[in-house]
PDB file of C-alpha atoms in Angstrom:
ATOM      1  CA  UNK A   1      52.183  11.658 -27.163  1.00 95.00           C
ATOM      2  CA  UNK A   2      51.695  10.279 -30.648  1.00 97.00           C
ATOM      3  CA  UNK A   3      50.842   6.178 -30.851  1.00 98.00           C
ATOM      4  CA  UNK A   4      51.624   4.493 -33.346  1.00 98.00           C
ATOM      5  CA  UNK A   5      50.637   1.491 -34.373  1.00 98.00           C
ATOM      6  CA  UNK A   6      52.773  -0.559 -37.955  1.00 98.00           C
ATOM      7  CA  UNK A   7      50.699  -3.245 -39.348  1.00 98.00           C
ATOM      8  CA  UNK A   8      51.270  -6.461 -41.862  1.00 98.00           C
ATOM      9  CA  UNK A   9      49.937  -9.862 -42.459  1.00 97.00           C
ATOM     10  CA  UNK A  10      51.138 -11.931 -39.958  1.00 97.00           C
ATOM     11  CA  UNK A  11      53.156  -9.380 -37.418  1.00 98.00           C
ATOM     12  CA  UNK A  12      56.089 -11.591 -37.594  1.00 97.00           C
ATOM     13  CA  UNK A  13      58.389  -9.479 -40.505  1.00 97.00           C
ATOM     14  CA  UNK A  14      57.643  -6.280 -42.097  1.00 98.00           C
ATOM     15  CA  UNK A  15      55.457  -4.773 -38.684  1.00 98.00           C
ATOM     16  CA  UNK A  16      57.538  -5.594 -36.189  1.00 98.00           C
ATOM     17  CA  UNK A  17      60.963  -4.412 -38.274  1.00 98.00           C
ATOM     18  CA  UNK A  18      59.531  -0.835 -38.504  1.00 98.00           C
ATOM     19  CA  UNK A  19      58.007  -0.856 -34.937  1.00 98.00           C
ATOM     20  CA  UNK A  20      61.790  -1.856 -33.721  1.00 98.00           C
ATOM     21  CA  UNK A  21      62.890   0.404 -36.105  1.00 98.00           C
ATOM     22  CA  UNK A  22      61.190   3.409 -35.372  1.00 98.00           C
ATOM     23  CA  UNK A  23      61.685   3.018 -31.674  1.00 98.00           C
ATOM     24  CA  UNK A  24      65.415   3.148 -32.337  1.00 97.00           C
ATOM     25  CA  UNK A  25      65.131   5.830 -34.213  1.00 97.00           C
ATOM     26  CA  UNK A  26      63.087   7.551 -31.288  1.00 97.00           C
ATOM     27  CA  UNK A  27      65.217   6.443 -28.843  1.00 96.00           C
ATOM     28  CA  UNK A  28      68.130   7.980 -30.322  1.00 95.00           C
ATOM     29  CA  UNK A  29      66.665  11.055 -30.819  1.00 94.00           C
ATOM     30  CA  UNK A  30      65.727  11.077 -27.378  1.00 95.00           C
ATOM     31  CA  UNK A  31      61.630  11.247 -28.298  1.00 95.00           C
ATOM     32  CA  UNK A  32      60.666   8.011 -26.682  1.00 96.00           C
ATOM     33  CA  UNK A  33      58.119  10.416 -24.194  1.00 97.00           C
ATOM     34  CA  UNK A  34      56.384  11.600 -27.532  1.00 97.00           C
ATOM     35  CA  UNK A  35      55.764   7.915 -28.761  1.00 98.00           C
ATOM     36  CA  UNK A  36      54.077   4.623 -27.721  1.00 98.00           C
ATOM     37  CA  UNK A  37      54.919   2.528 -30.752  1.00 98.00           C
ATOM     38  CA  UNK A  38      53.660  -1.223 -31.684  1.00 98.00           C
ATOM     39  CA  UNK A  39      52.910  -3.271 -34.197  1.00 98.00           C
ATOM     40  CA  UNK A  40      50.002  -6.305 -34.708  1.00 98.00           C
ATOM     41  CA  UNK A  41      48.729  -8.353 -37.719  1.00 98.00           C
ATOM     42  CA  UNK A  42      45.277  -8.477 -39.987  1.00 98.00           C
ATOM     43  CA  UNK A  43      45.468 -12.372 -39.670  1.00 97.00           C
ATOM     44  CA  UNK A  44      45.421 -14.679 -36.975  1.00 97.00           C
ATOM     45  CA  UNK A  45      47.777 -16.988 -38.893  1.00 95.00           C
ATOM     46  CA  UNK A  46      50.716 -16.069 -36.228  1.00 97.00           C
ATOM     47  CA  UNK A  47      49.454 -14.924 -33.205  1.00 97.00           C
ATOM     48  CA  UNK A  48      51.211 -15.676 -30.281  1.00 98.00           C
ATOM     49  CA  UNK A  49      54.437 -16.491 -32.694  1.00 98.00           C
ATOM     50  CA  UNK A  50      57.668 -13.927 -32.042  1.00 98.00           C
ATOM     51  CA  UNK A  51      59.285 -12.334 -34.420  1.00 98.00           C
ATOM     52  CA  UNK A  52      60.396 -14.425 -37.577  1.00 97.00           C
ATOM     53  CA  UNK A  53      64.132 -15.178 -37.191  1.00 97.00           C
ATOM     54  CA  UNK A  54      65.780 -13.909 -40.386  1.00 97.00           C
ATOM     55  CA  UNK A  55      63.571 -10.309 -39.514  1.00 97.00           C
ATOM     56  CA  UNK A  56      64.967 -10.889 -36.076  1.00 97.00           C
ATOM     57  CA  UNK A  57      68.550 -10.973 -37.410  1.00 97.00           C
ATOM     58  CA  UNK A  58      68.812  -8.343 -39.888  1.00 97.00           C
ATOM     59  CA  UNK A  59      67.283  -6.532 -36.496  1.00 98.00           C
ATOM     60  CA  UNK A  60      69.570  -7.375 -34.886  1.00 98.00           C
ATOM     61  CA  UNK A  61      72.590  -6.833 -37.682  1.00 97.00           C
ATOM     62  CA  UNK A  62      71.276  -3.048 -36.866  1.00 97.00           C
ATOM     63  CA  UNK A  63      71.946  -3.416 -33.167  1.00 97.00           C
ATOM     64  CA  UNK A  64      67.996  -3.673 -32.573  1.00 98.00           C
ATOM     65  CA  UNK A  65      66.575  -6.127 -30.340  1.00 97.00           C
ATOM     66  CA  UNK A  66      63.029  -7.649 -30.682  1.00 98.00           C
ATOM     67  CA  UNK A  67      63.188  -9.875 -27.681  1.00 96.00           C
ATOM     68  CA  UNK A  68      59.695 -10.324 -26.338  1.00 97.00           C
ATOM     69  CA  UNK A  69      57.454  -9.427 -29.014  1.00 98.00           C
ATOM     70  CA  UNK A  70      54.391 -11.719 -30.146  1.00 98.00           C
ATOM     71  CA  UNK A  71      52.255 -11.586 -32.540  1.00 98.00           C
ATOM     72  CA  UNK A  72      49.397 -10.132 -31.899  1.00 98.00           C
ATOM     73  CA  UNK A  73      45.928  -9.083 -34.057  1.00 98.00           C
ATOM     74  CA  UNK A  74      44.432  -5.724 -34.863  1.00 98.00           C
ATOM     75  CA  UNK A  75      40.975  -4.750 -33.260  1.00 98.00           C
ATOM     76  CA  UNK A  76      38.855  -2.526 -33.654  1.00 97.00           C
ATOM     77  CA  UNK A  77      39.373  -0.680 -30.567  1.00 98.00           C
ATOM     78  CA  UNK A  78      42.905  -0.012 -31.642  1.00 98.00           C
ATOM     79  CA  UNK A  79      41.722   2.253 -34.499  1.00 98.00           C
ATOM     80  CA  UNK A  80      40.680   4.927 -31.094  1.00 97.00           C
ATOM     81  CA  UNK A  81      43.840   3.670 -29.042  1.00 98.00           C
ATOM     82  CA  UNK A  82      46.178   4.768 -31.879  1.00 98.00           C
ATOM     83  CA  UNK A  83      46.965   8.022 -34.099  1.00 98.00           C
ATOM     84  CA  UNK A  84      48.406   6.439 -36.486  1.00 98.00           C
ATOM     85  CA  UNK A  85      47.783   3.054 -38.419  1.00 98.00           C
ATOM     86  CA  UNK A  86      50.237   2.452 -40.405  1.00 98.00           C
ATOM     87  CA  UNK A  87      50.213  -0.637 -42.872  1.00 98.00           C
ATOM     88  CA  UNK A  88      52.600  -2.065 -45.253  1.00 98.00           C
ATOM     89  CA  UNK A  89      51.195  -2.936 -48.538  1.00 97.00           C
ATOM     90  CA  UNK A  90      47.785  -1.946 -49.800  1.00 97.00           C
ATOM     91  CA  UNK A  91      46.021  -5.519 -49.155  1.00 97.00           C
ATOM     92  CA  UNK A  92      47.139  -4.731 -45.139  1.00 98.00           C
ATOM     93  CA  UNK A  93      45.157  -1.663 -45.639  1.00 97.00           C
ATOM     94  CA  UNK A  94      41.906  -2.769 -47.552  1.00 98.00           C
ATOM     95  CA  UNK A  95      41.911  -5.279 -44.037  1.00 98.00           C
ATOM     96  CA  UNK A  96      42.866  -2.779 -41.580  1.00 98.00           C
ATOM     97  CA  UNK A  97      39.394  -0.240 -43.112  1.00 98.00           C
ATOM     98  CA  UNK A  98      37.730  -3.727 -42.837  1.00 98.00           C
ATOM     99  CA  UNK A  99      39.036  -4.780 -39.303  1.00 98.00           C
ATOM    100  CA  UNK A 100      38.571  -1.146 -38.325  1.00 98.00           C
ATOM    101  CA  UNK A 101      34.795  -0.261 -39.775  1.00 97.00           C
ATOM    102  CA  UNK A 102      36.267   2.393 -42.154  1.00 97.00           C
ATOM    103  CA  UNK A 103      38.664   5.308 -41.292  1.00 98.00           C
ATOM    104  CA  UNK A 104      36.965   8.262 -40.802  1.00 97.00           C
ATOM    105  CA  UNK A 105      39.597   9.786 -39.014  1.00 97.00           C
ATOM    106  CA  UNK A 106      42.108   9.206 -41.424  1.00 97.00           C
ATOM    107  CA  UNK A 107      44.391   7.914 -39.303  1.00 98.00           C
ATOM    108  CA  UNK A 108      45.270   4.890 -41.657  1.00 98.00           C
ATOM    109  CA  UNK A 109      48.435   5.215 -44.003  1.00 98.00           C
ATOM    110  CA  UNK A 110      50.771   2.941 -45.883  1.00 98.00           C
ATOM    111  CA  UNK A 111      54.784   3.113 -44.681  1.00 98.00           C
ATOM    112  CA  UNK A 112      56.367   3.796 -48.036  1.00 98.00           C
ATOM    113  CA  UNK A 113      54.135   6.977 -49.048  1.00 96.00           C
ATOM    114  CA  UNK A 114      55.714   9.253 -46.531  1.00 97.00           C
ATOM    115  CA  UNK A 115      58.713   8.644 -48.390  1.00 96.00           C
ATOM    116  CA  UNK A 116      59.453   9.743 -52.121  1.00 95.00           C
ATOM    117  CA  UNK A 117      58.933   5.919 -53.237  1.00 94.00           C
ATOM    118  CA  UNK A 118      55.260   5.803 -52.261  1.00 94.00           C
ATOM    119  CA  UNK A 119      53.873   1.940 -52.382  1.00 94.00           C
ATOM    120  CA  UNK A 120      54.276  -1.060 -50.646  1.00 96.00           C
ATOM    121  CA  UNK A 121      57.147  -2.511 -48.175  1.00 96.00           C
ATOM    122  CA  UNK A 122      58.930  -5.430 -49.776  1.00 92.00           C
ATOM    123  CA  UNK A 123      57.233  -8.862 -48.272  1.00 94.00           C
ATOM    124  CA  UNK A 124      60.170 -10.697 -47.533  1.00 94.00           C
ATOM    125  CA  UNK A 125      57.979 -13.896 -46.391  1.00 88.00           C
ATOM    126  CA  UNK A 126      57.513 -13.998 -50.611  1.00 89.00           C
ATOM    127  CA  UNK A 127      61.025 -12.411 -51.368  1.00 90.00           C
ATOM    128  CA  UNK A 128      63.538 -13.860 -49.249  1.00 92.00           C
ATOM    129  CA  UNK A 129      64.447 -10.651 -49.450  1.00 95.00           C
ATOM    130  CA  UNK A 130      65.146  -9.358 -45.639  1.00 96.00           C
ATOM    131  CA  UNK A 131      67.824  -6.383 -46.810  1.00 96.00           C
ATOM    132  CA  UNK A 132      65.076  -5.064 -49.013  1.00 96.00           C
ATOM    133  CA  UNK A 133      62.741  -5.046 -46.199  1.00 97.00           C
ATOM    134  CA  UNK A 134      65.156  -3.353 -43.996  1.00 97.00           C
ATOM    135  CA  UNK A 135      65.850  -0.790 -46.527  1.00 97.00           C
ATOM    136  CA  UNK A 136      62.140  -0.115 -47.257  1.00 97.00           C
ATOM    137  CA  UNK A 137      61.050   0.153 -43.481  1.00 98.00           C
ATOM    138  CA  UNK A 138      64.054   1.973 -42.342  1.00 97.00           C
ATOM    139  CA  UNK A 139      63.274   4.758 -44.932  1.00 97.00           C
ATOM    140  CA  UNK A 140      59.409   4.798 -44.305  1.00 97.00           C
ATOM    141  CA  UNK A 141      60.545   5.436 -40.818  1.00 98.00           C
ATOM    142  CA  UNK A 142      63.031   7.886 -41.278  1.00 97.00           C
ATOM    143  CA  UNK A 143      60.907   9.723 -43.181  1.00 97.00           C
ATOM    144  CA  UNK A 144      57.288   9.013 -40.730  1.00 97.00           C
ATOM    145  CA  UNK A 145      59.261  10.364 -37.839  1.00 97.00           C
ATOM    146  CA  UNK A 146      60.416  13.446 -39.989  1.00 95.00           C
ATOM    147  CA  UNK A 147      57.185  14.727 -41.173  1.00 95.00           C
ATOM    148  CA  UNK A 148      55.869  14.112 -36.973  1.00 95.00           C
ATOM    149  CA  UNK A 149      58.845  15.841 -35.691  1.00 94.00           C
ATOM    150  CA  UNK A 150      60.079  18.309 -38.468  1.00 87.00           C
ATOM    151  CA  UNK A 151      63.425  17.249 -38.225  1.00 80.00           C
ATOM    152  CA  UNK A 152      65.545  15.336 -40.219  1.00 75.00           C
ATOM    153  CA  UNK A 153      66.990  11.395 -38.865  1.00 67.00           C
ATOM    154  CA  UNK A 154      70.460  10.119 -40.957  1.00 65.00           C
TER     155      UNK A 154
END
């Protein structure tokens, strides 16, 4: 089983879109046995807080529901409970190697460079911008589950 585990800011927007996307994704493909899949934050700003409602409706524009999830932090006990760390922008991943104490597994990746756009995910809590965010997460995903799986997800 491969665990995966998206990261952000605040674990309201960008994290939680790509951990509801790529469990759609996995679903679909009928993986979900190969994947435990969540998301948490480098802040503590929103813990507790579910997921912002504009990310929550372009969701669920998609057909994705979110219902349930909080907030939550990254420790550093996730960095040995997860494969994967996967962040967003490169500020989420200078603070994930701090959270973490390093990563000397290399376990720690941003979304958009397994895709031919490598870089950050669009912050839509700056932007406004939650199609962009979609777009960007939905393609880091697409492409993530491709390069785990070898296959190819339209």
């Amino acid at each position: 089983m491969t665990r995966i585990l998206f990261i952000c800011h605040g674990n309201i927007c960008r994290s939680p879109m790509a951990e509801f996307i790529l469990k759609d994704l996995v679903r679909k493909a009928g993986l979900e046995q190969d994947f435990f899949i969540e998301s948490a934050a480098t802040s503590t700003e929103e813990i507790g807080n579910p997921v912002y409602p504009p990310a929550r409706r372009k969701l669920k524009e998609h057909g994705i529901d979110c219902t349930g999830k909080t907030a939550r932090q990254l420790t550093s006990r996730d960095y040995g409970r997860f494969d994967l760390l996967i962040g967003m922008d490169k500020a989420n991943l200078r603070n994930m190697q701090r959270i973490c104490g390093g990563d000397p597994d290399e376990k720690m990746h941003l979304l958009m460079d397994f895709t031919s756009r490598p870089g950050d995910v669009a912050d839509p809590w700056y932007t406004g911008d939650f199609e962009q965010t979609w777009l960007d997460a939905e393609a880091g995903c697409r492409a993530l589950l491709q390069r785990l799986t070898g296959k190819i997800f339209t």
